[in-house]
C-alpha atoms as one frame of an Amber mdcrd trajectory, in Angstrom:
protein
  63.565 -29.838  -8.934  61.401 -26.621  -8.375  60.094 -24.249 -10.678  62.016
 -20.747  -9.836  58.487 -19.027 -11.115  56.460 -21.307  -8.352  58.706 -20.657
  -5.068  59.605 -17.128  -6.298  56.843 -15.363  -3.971  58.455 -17.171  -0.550
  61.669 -15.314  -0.978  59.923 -12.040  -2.064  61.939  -9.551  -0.433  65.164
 -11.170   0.207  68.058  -9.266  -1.028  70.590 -11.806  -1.543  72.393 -12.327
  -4.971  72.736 -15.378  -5.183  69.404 -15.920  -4.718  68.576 -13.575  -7.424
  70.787 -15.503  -9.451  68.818 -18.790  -9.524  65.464 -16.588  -9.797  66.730
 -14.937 -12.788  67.919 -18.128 -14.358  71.609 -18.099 -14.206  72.792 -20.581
 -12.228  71.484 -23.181  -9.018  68.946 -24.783  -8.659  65.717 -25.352  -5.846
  63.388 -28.004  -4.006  60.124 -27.512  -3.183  58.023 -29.053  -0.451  55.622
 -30.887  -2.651  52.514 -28.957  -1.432  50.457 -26.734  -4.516  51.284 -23.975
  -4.391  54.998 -24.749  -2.888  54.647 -23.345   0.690  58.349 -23.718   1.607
  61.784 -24.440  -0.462  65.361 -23.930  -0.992  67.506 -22.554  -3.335  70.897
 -24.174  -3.841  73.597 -22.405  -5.198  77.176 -23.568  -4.844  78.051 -24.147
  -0.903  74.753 -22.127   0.056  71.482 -22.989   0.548  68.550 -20.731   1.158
  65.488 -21.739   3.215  62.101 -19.694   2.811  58.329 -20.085   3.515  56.724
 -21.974   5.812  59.412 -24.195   7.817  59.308 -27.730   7.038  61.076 -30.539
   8.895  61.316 -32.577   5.675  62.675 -30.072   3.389  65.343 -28.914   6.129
  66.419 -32.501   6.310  67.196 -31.970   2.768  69.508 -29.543   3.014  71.823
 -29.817  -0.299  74.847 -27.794   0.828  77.082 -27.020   3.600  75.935 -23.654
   4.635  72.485 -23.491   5.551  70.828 -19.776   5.213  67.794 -19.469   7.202
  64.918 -16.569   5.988  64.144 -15.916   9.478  63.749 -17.159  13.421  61.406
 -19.795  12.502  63.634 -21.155  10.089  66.236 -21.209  12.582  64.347 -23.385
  15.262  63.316 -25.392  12.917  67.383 -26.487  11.226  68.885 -26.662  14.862
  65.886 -29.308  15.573  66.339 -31.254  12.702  70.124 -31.048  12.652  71.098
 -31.014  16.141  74.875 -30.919  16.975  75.514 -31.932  13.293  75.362 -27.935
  12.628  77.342 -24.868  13.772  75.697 -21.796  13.976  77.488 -18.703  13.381
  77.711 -15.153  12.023  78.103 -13.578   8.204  77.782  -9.993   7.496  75.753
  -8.232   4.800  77.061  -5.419   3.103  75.267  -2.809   1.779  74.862  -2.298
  -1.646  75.972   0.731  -2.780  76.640   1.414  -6.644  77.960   4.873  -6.347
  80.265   4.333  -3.082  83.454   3.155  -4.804  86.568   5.853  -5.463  88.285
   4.770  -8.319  91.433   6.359  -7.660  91.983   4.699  -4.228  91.176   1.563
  -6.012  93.627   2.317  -8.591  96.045   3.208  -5.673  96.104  -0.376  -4.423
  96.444  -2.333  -7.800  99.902  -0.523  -8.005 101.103  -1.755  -4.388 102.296
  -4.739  -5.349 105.335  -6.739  -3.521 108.353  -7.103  -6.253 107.695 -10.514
  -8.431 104.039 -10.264  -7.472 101.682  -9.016 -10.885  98.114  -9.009 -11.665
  96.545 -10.438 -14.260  92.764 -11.531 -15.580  91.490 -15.193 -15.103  92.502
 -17.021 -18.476  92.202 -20.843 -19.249  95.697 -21.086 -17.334  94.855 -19.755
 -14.331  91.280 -21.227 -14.388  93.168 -24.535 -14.767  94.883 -23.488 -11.844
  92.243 -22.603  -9.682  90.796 -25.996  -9.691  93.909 -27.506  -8.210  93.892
 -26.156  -4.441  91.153 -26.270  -1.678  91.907 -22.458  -0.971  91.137 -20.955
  -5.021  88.759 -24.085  -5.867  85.347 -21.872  -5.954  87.176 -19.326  -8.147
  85.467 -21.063 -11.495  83.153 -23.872 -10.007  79.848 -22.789  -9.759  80.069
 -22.371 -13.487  79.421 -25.467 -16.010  83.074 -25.218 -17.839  85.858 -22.614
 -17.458  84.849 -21.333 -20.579  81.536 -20.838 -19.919  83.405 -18.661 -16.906
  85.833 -16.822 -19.109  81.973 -16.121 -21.359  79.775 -15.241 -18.304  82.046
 -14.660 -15.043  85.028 -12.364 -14.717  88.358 -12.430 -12.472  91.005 -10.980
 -11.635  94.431 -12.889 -10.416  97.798 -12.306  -8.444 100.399 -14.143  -9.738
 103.819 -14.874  -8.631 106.143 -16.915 -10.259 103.977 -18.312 -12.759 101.468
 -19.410 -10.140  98.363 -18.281  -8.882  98.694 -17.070  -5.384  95.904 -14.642
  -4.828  92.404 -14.093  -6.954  89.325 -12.368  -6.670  85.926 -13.541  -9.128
  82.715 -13.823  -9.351  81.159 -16.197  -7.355  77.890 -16.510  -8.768  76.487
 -13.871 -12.001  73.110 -12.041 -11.509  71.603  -9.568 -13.817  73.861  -6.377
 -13.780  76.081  -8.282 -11.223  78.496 -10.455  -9.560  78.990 -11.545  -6.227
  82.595 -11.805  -5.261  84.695 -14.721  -4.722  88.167 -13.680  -2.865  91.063
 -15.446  -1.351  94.438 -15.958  -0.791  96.809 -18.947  -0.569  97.716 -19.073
   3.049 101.805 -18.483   2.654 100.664 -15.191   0.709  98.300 -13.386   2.956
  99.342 -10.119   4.947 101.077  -8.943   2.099  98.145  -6.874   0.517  97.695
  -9.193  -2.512  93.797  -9.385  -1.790  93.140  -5.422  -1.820  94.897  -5.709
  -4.981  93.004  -8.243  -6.664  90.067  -7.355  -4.801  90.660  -3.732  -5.858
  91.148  -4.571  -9.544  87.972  -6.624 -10.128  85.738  -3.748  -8.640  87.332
  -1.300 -11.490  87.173  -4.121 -13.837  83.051  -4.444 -12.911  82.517  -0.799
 -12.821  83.897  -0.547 -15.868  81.510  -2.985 -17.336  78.428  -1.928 -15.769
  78.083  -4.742 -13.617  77.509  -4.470  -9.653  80.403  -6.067  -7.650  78.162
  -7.210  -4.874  80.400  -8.534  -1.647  78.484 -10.907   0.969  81.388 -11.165
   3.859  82.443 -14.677   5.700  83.818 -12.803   9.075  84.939  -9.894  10.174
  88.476 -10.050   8.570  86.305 -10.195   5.411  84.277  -7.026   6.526  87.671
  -4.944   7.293  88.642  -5.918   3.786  85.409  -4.750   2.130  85.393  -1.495
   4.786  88.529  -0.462   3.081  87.976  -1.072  -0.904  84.704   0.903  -0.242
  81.586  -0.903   1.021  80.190  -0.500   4.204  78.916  -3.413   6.636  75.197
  -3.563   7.161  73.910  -6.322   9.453  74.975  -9.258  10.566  72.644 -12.835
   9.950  72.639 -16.048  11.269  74.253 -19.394   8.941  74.711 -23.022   9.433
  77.615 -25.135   9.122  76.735 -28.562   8.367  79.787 -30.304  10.438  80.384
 -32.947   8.030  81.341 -30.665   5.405  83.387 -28.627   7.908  86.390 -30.799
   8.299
């Protein structure tokens, strides 16, 4: 495995969390090319992996998780010739990171908007336990080595109704100052608000602590959900979908 010190200059000047979150020594991990100095790797980091320097054939062959994050066109030409119609290529959206854009009280509003039997409540060893259970919350806790290193490092923030976790948002990944957001909702639950509210309640929980809930959106339903807690879109980037991890 790579050195995060040694590939560090190929993703100079990629704002990306989680990338920041391997270089800074909290969680993932990389592969280098082989060359000295590296001239191209990839960060891995849950179901992401980043690709930056000079594109290598080899190294995209490699690629160690499902989504495939190219640094730029290059990159791109070179995954859809390796990978061929074993990939989908599609669209995420950025949003900008702004630490001074949330209103607290609007947040606030939407914690207390509830449906009747529905409640919030923090990510304990329960509803970690939980999480691990379903393919919709399983990413809540996993990119961390135990839950309890999760309730140490990571924070979250759960709907619950009848004793069960229906709705949740977390951190994803941790990054100094930082987390990036993990959100969803059990498919029976959704339309009924219960991701503003969770949503909505780990922002205030993060601004509270100092920490920067960065949010990195899957489509455009997850952009109109950000758009209305607060952050603002700000460009669109190309991913792959590795279609064997896709079904």
């Amino acid at each position: 495995m790579a050195d995060r010190n040694r590939i560090a200059p190929l993703f100079s000047g990629w704002d990306e969390t989680l990338i920041r979150s391997f270089l800074q020594g909290h969680m993932g991990y990389a592969i280098e090319d082989g060359a000295e100095p590296p001239a191209s790797a990839q960060i891995v980091i849950g179901d992401f992996c980043f690709f930056a320097g000079v594109p290598d054939d080899t190294l995209a062959a490699r690629a160690a998780s499902a989504e495939i994050v190219p640094q730029n066109e290059n990159w791109c030409a070179c995954i859809e010739r390796v990978w061929g119609e074993r990939i989908n290529k599609r669209l995420r959206y950025a949003i900008k990171k702004e630490p001074d854009v949330f209103d607290r009280e609007r947040l606030k509003s939407f914690t207390r908007r509830l449906p009747i039997g529905f409640s919030l409540r923090p990510f304990d060893e329960a509803l970690c336990a939980q999480s691990h259970r379903e393919r919709w919350s399983k990413d809540f806790c996993a990119l961390f080595e135990s839950d309890a290193d999760f309730l140490s490092r990571g924070l979250g923030m759960a709907v619950v109704f009848d004793g069960k976790l229906v709705s949740g948002a977390s951190s994803y990944c941790i990054f100094d100052g930082g987390i990036e957001i993990e959100i969803d909702t059990k498919p029976e639950f959704r339309e009924r608000g219960l991701a503003t509210a969770c949503g909505a309640a780990l922002i205030l929980a993060c601004l509270g602590r100092g920490l920067y809930p960065s949010w990195d959106a899957y489509d455009l339903r997850s952009v109109s959900l950000a758009e209305k807690l607060g952050y603002h879109m700000d460009h669109p980037y190309v991913v792959y979908n590795r279609v064997d991890e896709t079904s």
